[in-house]
């Protein structure tokens, strides 16, 4: 996890003259302003430019509501599934030794290295009408590509590593002594997991869930390939933004975009809170009294 | 410390969790990816070669990899400065800035795409000033770079910042006591310590930028041979039901991405052995 | 409860951690497993607990094979080296955990748990910390809470893995005396792992000295210290002086010194090593008759509290030997650096070079606790 507060007191010797410090801060802030802050403000400005009425109309439009629903649905699949996966993978990797472990860790990262477009493509190749399972699926009247299951699948794919990546190093650092202690005291495996492991990893888990949620709600490329852009049916909120934008309905596009931006900001706030929480826990000093 | 090894032992759930992990990864990720590779074997080598070296495809590689490289480079420079400023200096609003650096991770790429396009187009907030300087950003390769800088901005900052925070002030003080000035201390003491993290951040940013689709398609203008990125080319081949063509190009990208992933892993292992 | 260990063998990859261990621990004793890192002592302890399984061999509790019994059902208390307290639970909840996870039928009532935990916290003298969290405690306090937690399930056997290893010297000394007193009160069969000879000598009823997956010696602290069975034990416990020697027909010779070694009556002209403790040496001003002394020069005198340590050189640039004597003894005839003396060992052990028990040897001044 990033962004722990500066705990490195830099003395007067080991720092730069005020002029250099000032210029570096100015340079950094200019860069961030151009690439981050201005776009952030612009989203809301554009969304509200035509007035609140246009804004509300845009986000309460039935198609927009359908898109929100689908986005929430695919997130509701992706997050719990990848949470389960993350916990299972971290348990196996952190608590046991086995051959091929580092290969497995690399494989978990694989979806990060694959372009979202390709993530969509491989599902089209698998489940599409021309795909390997295409004929069988048509025969049984199962629709995956250009339908909701495809969107869910694509969303799950791109978010596979998020929670596992947070939990693996955390659980590796925690070791197995507490679990062993619980077993020696007579606790069962499940009980040990629920009462000992889960409380120990809860912040890391929550952190991963936040990252996973943010990505799942915002995924565009992969979902775009498998969606077919059927309004009211296979349109997620980011895809809806694209359609509106391409139809030159800029105010509506930015209105929906501002919803997504708000969600992103909420996720960032949660993420920052969790970071503060874990940083504080780390910093609580142990009292050093002799017994 | 007594020598001890961990083996599948007294803790339960090894078979269950490893089985689930492998099954999940296999069904969701590995098998679909393998099928993409198998699909390519339906093409003859000549056909494959023709598809992946067609002028329009080669132009898209050049743009995708070139723009991704430049974006990663820009972010290495500015990312280092941002990380430095956040790790070392105090200024008003620092905590907010620190939190907002991760915005590109959280913001849907489509939102980034339309916003950047709007800002950098000829009559946009930023574009109008650049226009008077004779610089056109939106709907040019430069626009692609701008979008990629945005989406890969956090990587370098977030890999370098913790390393800078963990550096011992003592080491710098020692360097100063030995007569080194600030620049010498940076160049000879601090920079070597953060170099692995910087490289890792660069590679992560590069890898992410190569695959990016959502933010780029809005700002790029998507002119074949000029501002068309490879992921878009794959999509347009798909839309024309040219599955083999799409897959062939995708496989080329996948191979390159895997090599990069391998590189990232090696880099991270390398930096770990150097830092501990 | 007595523990019987029979033919225990354990390998990790190519590394043999335990090589056919046989050991009996009588009920009610406090036993130390002593040895250097990697000697297998922790593995042995973990196998007794059921945290690790042996490749071969058995662990019997009161004569009943417990090898197949899961760690949950072994009824052992285990105290981990780094305490392994549950970080998110208060001290009270930590100690209560073992009682709370019992099946409903045998679980004590809430008030019984309350009373029991309170008693245990009183026992470890930390009743006032019940509502604190582990990270708010000092190392010594954590270790005592870990012990209270292990005792809560009323174990028949108490196992402690380097219980004081992570503590500083002062706290460690206090805690081990406390542990000894506690054991005298409770009489639970206890096994603790340590690499600290002083700890083992001070606390344990019996010491099991281990090296490279084997047991070198089992005995009371006096036995292992005064009559080490092997060169390893000699080296590992206390300081030693080591001399190269030759053994011929029942006599060992070190320079001009001759010692009778009846056990080697049949040995002919074999290289050997002679082990002498620094406090088993007399220093004389004049040589004695009959090849019982070695000439040497005092090179350094240092007073270390109650003892005085002298470094001797046999010949210029030669081997250094160490001698320790009480301050009073030294005061009778204070030697100074540069004085010529005659070394007379009161007690020594001779091991032949080709004795399989001899380790490929290390230093001249074998420094036991540095390993």
GROMACS .gro file of N, CA, C and O in nm, chain A residues 23-97:
model
  300
   23UNK      N    1   1.092   2.540  -0.666
   23UNK     CA    2   1.075   2.511  -0.809
   23UNK      C    3   1.027   2.369  -0.832
   23UNK      O    4   0.944   2.343  -0.920
   24UNK      N    5   1.079   2.275  -0.754
   24UNK     CA    6   1.037   2.135  -0.773
   24UNK      C    7   0.889   2.119  -0.740
   24UNK      O    8   0.815   2.052  -0.813
   25UNK      N    9   0.847   2.183  -0.630
   25UNK     CA   10   0.705   2.176  -0.595
   25UNK      C   11   0.621   2.239  -0.705
   25UNK      O   12   0.520   2.181  -0.750
   26UNK      N   13   0.665   2.353  -0.755
   26UNK     CA   14   0.591   2.420  -0.861
   26UNK      C   15   0.584   2.333  -0.987
   26UNK      O   16   0.478   2.319  -1.048
   27UNK      N   17   0.695   2.272  -1.021
   27UNK     CA   18   0.700   2.187  -1.140
   27UNK      C   19   0.603   2.069  -1.125
   27UNK      O   20   0.524   2.038  -1.215
   28UNK      N   21   0.610   2.004  -1.009
   28UNK     CA   22   0.525   1.888  -0.985
   28UNK      C   23   0.378   1.929  -0.991
   28UNK      O   24   0.296   1.861  -1.054
   29UNK      N   25   0.346   2.041  -0.927
   29UNK     CA   26   0.206   2.083  -0.923
   29UNK      C   27   0.156   2.125  -1.061
   29UNK      O   28   0.041   2.100  -1.096
   30UNK      N   29   0.241   2.190  -1.139
   30UNK     CA   30   0.201   2.228  -1.275
   30UNK      C   31   0.168   2.104  -1.357
   30UNK      O   32   0.064   2.097  -1.424
   31UNK      N   33   0.256   2.007  -1.351
   31UNK     CA   34   0.234   1.883  -1.424
   31UNK      C   35   0.103   1.817  -1.381
   31UNK      O   36   0.019   1.782  -1.465
   32UNK      N   37   0.084   1.807  -1.250
   32UNK     CA   38  -0.038   1.742  -1.201
   32UNK      C   39  -0.161   1.825  -1.235
   32UNK      O   40  -0.268   1.770  -1.262
   33UNK      N   41  -0.148   1.957  -1.234
   33UNK     CA   42  -0.261   2.042  -1.268
   33UNK      C   43  -0.304   2.017  -1.412
   33UNK      O   44  -0.422   1.994  -1.440
   34UNK      N   45  -0.208   2.019  -1.502
   34UNK     CA   46  -0.239   2.001  -1.644
   34UNK      C   47  -0.301   1.865  -1.671
   34UNK      O   48  -0.395   1.852  -1.747
   35UNK      N   49  -0.245   1.762  -1.607
   35UNK     CA   50  -0.288   1.628  -1.643
   35UNK      C   51  -0.391   1.569  -1.549
   35UNK      O   52  -0.455   1.470  -1.582
   36UNK      N   53  -0.407   1.626  -1.430
   36UNK     CA   54  -0.503   1.566  -1.336
   36UNK      C   55  -0.613   1.661  -1.294
   36UNK      O   56  -0.731   1.633  -1.312
   37UNK      N   57  -0.573   1.775  -1.238
   37UNK     CA   58  -0.673   1.858  -1.172
   37UNK      C   59  -0.765   1.926  -1.271
   37UNK      O   60  -0.887   1.929  -1.252
   38UNK      N   61  -0.708   1.979  -1.379
   38UNK     CA   62  -0.793   2.044  -1.479
   38UNK      C   63  -0.894   1.945  -1.538
   38UNK      O   64  -1.013   1.974  -1.543
   39UNK      N   65  -0.851   1.825  -1.581
   39UNK     CA   66  -0.951   1.730  -1.631
   39UNK      C   67  -1.059   1.699  -1.528
   39UNK      O   68  -1.178   1.690  -1.561
   40UNK      N   69  -1.017   1.686  -1.401
   40UNK     CA   70  -1.114   1.654  -1.296
   40UNK      C   71  -1.221   1.762  -1.285
   40UNK      O   72  -1.342   1.734  -1.280
   41UNK      N   73  -1.176   1.887  -1.285
   41UNK     CA   74  -1.271   1.998  -1.276
   41UNK      C   75  -1.356   2.005  -1.403
   41UNK      O   76  -1.478   2.027  -1.398
   42UNK      N   77  -1.290   1.980  -1.516
   42UNK     CA   78  -1.359   1.992  -1.646
   42UNK      C   79  -1.478   1.898  -1.656
   42UNK      O   80  -1.581   1.933  -1.714
   43UNK      N   81  -1.465   1.777  -1.602
   43UNK     CA   82  -1.575   1.681  -1.610
   43UNK      C   83  -1.701   1.743  -1.550
   43UNK      O   84  -1.809   1.743  -1.612
   44UNK      N   85  -1.687   1.797  -1.429
   44UNK     CA   86  -1.805   1.851  -1.363
   44UNK      C   87  -1.853   1.980  -1.429
   44UNK      O   88  -1.973   2.005  -1.439
   45UNK      N   89  -1.760   2.059  -1.477
   45UNK     CA   90  -1.797   2.183  -1.546
   45UNK      C   91  -1.881   2.152  -1.669
   45UNK      O   92  -1.990   2.207  -1.688
   46UNK      N   93  -1.831   2.060  -1.750
   46UNK     CA   94  -1.902   2.025  -1.873
   46UNK      C   95  -2.037   1.961  -1.842
   46UNK      O   96  -2.135   1.982  -1.914
   47UNK      N   97  -2.040   1.882  -1.735
   47UNK     CA   98  -2.163   1.812  -1.700
   47UNK      C   99  -2.273   1.910  -1.662
   47UNK      O  100  -2.390   1.889  -1.693
   48UNK      N  101  -2.235   2.019  -1.595
   48UNK     CA  102  -2.335   2.112  -1.543
   48UNK      C  103  -2.352   2.236  -1.629
   48UNK      O  104  -2.428   2.325  -1.596
   49UNK      N  105  -2.279   2.240  -1.740
   49UNK     CA  106  -2.277   2.363  -1.819
   49UNK      C  107  -2.414   2.399  -1.873
   49UNK      O  108  -2.453   2.514  -1.877
   50UNK      N  109  -2.489   2.297  -1.912
   50UNK     CA  110  -2.621   2.324  -1.969
   50UNK      C  111  -2.729   2.331  -1.863
   50UNK      O  112  -2.848   2.326  -1.893
   51UNK      N  113  -2.689   2.333  -1.735
   51UNK     CA  114  -2.787   2.347  -1.628
   51UNK      C  115  -2.821   2.215  -1.562
   51UNK      O  116  -2.798   2.107  -1.616
   52UNK      N  117  -2.879   2.229  -1.444
   52UNK     CA  118  -2.910   2.112  -1.362
   52UNK      C  119  -3.017   2.025  -1.428
   52UNK      O  120  -3.014   1.903  -1.418
   53UNK      N  121  -3.109   2.089  -1.497
   53UNK     CA  122  -3.219   2.014  -1.558
   53UNK      C  123  -3.166   1.914  -1.661
   53UNK      O  124  -3.204   1.796  -1.660
   54UNK      N  125  -3.077   1.961  -1.746
   54UNK     CA  126  -3.018   1.872  -1.847
   54UNK      C  127  -2.943   1.759  -1.778
   54UNK      O  128  -2.949   1.643  -1.817
   55UNK      N  129  -2.872   1.797  -1.672
   55UNK     CA  130  -2.795   1.699  -1.597
   55UNK      C  131  -2.883   1.588  -1.541
   55UNK      O  132  -2.860   1.470  -1.563
   56UNK      N  133  -2.989   1.630  -1.470
   56UNK     CA  134  -3.078   1.529  -1.411
   56UNK      C  135  -3.144   1.446  -1.519
   56UNK      O  136  -3.159   1.324  -1.503
   57UNK      N  137  -3.184   1.511  -1.626
   57UNK     CA  138  -3.248   1.437  -1.735
   57UNK      C  139  -3.152   1.331  -1.788
   57UNK      O  140  -3.191   1.216  -1.814
   58UNK      N  141  -3.025   1.367  -1.802
   58UNK     CA  142  -2.929   1.274  -1.860
   58UNK      C  143  -2.908   1.151  -1.771
   58UNK      O  144  -2.901   1.039  -1.820
   59UNK      N  145  -2.902   1.176  -1.640
   59UNK     CA  146  -2.872   1.061  -1.556
   59UNK      C  147  -2.997   0.985  -1.512
   59UNK      O  148  -2.987   0.878  -1.454
   60UNK      N  149  -3.116   1.040  -1.543
   60UNK     CA  150  -3.235   0.962  -1.512
   60UNK      C  151  -3.300   0.907  -1.637
   60UNK      O  152  -3.406   0.845  -1.632
   61UNK      N  153  -3.233   0.927  -1.750
   61UNK     CA  154  -3.277   0.869  -1.875
   61UNK      C  155  -3.283   0.716  -1.860
   61UNK      O  156  -3.195   0.657  -1.798
   62UNK      N  157  -3.390   0.650  -1.910
   62UNK     CA  158  -3.402   0.505  -1.889
   62UNK      C  159  -3.278   0.427  -1.935
   62UNK      O  160  -3.236   0.333  -1.869
   63UNK      N  161  -3.221   0.468  -2.049
   63UNK     CA  162  -3.102   0.397  -2.097
   63UNK      C  163  -2.986   0.415  -2.000
   63UNK      O  164  -2.909   0.322  -1.975
   64UNK      N  165  -2.974   0.537  -1.946
   64UNK     CA  166  -2.867   0.560  -1.849
   64UNK      C  167  -2.888   0.474  -1.726
   64UNK      O  168  -2.794   0.412  -1.674
   65UNK      N  169  -3.014   0.465  -1.680
   65UNK     CA  170  -3.042   0.383  -1.562
   65UNK      C  171  -3.013   0.236  -1.588
   65UNK      O  172  -2.958   0.166  -1.504
   66UNK      N  173  -3.048   0.190  -1.711
   66UNK     CA  174  -3.015   0.051  -1.747
   66UNK      C  175  -2.865   0.030  -1.743
   66UNK      O  176  -2.816  -0.074  -1.697
   67UNK      N  177  -2.793   0.130  -1.796
   67UNK     CA  178  -2.648   0.118  -1.799
   67UNK      C  179  -2.590   0.112  -1.657
   67UNK      O  180  -2.502   0.032  -1.628
   68UNK      N  181  -2.645   0.197  -1.569
   68UNK     CA  182  -2.599   0.195  -1.430
   68UNK      C  183  -2.625   0.059  -1.368
   68UNK      O  184  -2.539   0.000  -1.302
   69UNK      N  185  -2.745   0.007  -1.396
   69UNK     CA  186  -2.781  -0.123  -1.341
   69UNK      C  187  -2.683  -0.231  -1.385
   69UNK      O  188  -2.635  -0.311  -1.306
   70UNK      N  189  -2.652  -0.230  -1.515
   70UNK     CA  190  -2.561  -0.334  -1.567
   70UNK      C  191  -2.421  -0.318  -1.509
   70UNK      O  192  -2.354  -0.416  -1.476
   71UNK      N  193  -2.378  -0.194  -1.499
   71UNK     CA  194  -2.246  -0.170  -1.440
   71UNK      C  195  -2.240  -0.224  -1.297
   71UNK      O  196  -2.146  -0.292  -1.259
   72UNK      N  197  -2.346  -0.196  -1.220
   72UNK     CA  198  -2.349  -0.245  -1.083
   72UNK      C  199  -2.355  -0.398  -1.080
   72UNK      O  200  -2.290  -0.462  -0.997
   73UNK      N  201  -2.430  -0.454  -1.176
   73UNK     CA  202  -2.442  -0.600  -1.180
   73UNK      C  203  -2.307  -0.666  -1.205
   73UNK      O  204  -2.267  -0.759  -1.135
   74UNK      N  205  -2.237  -0.617  -1.307
   74UNK     CA  206  -2.109  -0.683  -1.337
   74UNK      C  207  -2.009  -0.661  -1.225
   74UNK      O  208  -1.928  -0.748  -1.194
   75UNK      N  209  -2.016  -0.543  -1.159
   75UNK     CA  210  -1.930  -0.521  -1.043
   75UNK      C  211  -1.966  -0.618  -0.931
   75UNK      O  212  -1.879  -0.673  -0.864
   76UNK      N  213  -2.098  -0.640  -0.915
   76UNK     CA  214  -2.144  -0.729  -0.809
   76UNK      C  215  -2.100  -0.872  -0.833
   76UNK      O  216  -2.093  -0.953  -0.741
   77UNK      N  217  -2.071  -0.909  -0.958
   77UNK     CA  218  -2.015  -1.041  -0.984
   77UNK      C  219  -1.863  -1.040  -0.966
   77UNK      O  220  -1.805  -1.128  -0.904
   78UNK      N  221  -1.801  -0.938  -1.025
   78UNK     CA  222  -1.654  -0.938  -1.031
   78UNK      C  223  -1.592  -0.930  -0.891
   78UNK      O  224  -1.497  -1.003  -0.862
   79UNK      N  225  -1.647  -0.844  -0.806
   79UNK     CA  226  -1.581  -0.823  -0.677
   79UNK      C  227  -1.586  -0.946  -0.586
   79UNK      O  228  -1.481  -0.993  -0.541
   80UNK      N  229  -1.705  -1.005  -0.563
   80UNK     CA  230  -1.704  -1.123  -0.475
   80UNK      C  231  -1.624  -1.240  -0.534
   80UNK      O  232  -1.552  -1.307  -0.460
   81UNK      N  233  -1.636  -1.261  -0.665
   81UNK     CA  234  -1.562  -1.372  -0.724
   81UNK      C  235  -1.412  -1.353  -0.706
   81UNK      O  236  -1.340  -1.444  -0.666
   82UNK      N  237  -1.366  -1.233  -0.739
   82UNK     CA  238  -1.222  -1.209  -0.728
   82UNK      C  239  -1.177  -1.200  -0.583
   82UNK      O  240  -1.059  -1.222  -0.554
   83UNK      N  241  -1.269  -1.171  -0.493
   83UNK     CA  242  -1.236  -1.172  -0.352
   83UNK      C  243  -1.210  -1.316  -0.309
   83UNK      O  244  -1.111  -1.347  -0.244
   84UNK      N  245  -1.301  -1.403  -0.348
   84UNK     CA  246  -1.285  -1.546  -0.318
   84UNK      C  247  -1.153  -1.597  -0.375
   84UNK      O  248  -1.075  -1.664  -0.308
   85UNK      N  249  -1.130  -1.560  -0.499
   85UNK     CA  250  -1.006  -1.603  -0.565
   85UNK      C  251  -0.885  -1.546  -0.492
   85UNK      O  252  -0.788  -1.618  -0.465
   86UNK      N  253  -0.891  -1.419  -0.457
   86UNK     CA  254  -0.777  -1.356  -0.391
   86UNK      C  255  -0.744  -1.422  -0.259
   86UNK      O  256  -0.628  -1.448  -0.229
   87UNK      N  257  -0.848  -1.452  -0.183
   87UNK     CA  258  -0.825  -1.513  -0.052
   87UNK      C  259  -0.768  -1.654  -0.070
   87UNK      O  260  -0.671  -1.692  -0.004
   88UNK      N  261  -0.827  -1.730  -0.162
   88UNK     CA  262  -0.779  -1.866  -0.185
   88UNK      C  263  -0.635  -1.865  -0.232
   88UNK      O  264  -0.550  -1.939  -0.181
   89UNK      N  265  -0.605  -1.779  -0.331
   89UNK     CA  266  -0.469  -1.775  -0.385
   89UNK      C  267  -0.370  -1.732  -0.278
   89UNK      O  268  -0.263  -1.792  -0.264
   90UNK      N  269  -0.407  -1.631  -0.200
   90UNK     CA  270  -0.314  -1.582  -0.097
   90UNK      C  271  -0.293  -1.687   0.011
   90UNK      O  272  -0.183  -1.704   0.062
   91UNK      N  273  -0.398  -1.760   0.044
   91UNK     CA  274  -0.384  -1.865   0.146
   91UNK      C  275  -0.286  -1.971   0.098
   91UNK      O  276  -0.193  -2.009   0.169
   92UNK      N  277  -0.307  -2.018  -0.025
   92UNK     CA  278  -0.219  -2.123  -0.078
   92UNK      C  279  -0.075  -2.074  -0.089
   92UNK      O  280   0.019  -2.143  -0.053
   93UNK      N  281  -0.060  -1.952  -0.138
   93UNK     CA  282   0.075  -1.902  -0.166
   93UNK      C  283   0.147  -1.859  -0.038
   93UNK      O  284   0.266  -1.885  -0.021
   94UNK      N  285   0.076  -1.796   0.053
   94UNK     CA  286   0.144  -1.742   0.171
   94UNK      C  287   0.163  -1.844   0.281
   94UNK      O  288   0.257  -1.835   0.358
   95UNK      N  289   0.076  -1.943   0.288
   95UNK     CA  290   0.082  -2.032   0.404
   95UNK      C  291   0.153  -2.163   0.373
   95UNK      O  292   0.176  -2.243   0.463
   96UNK      N  293   0.183  -2.189   0.247
   96UNK     CA  294   0.244  -2.318   0.213
   96UNK      C  295   0.360  -2.298   0.117
   96UNK      O  296   0.368  -2.198   0.047
   97UNK      N  297   0.449  -2.399   0.117
   97UNK     CA  298   0.557  -2.401   0.019
   97UNK      C  299   0.524  -2.504  -0.088
   97UNK      O  300   0.482  -2.614  -0.056
   0.00000   0.00000   0.00000
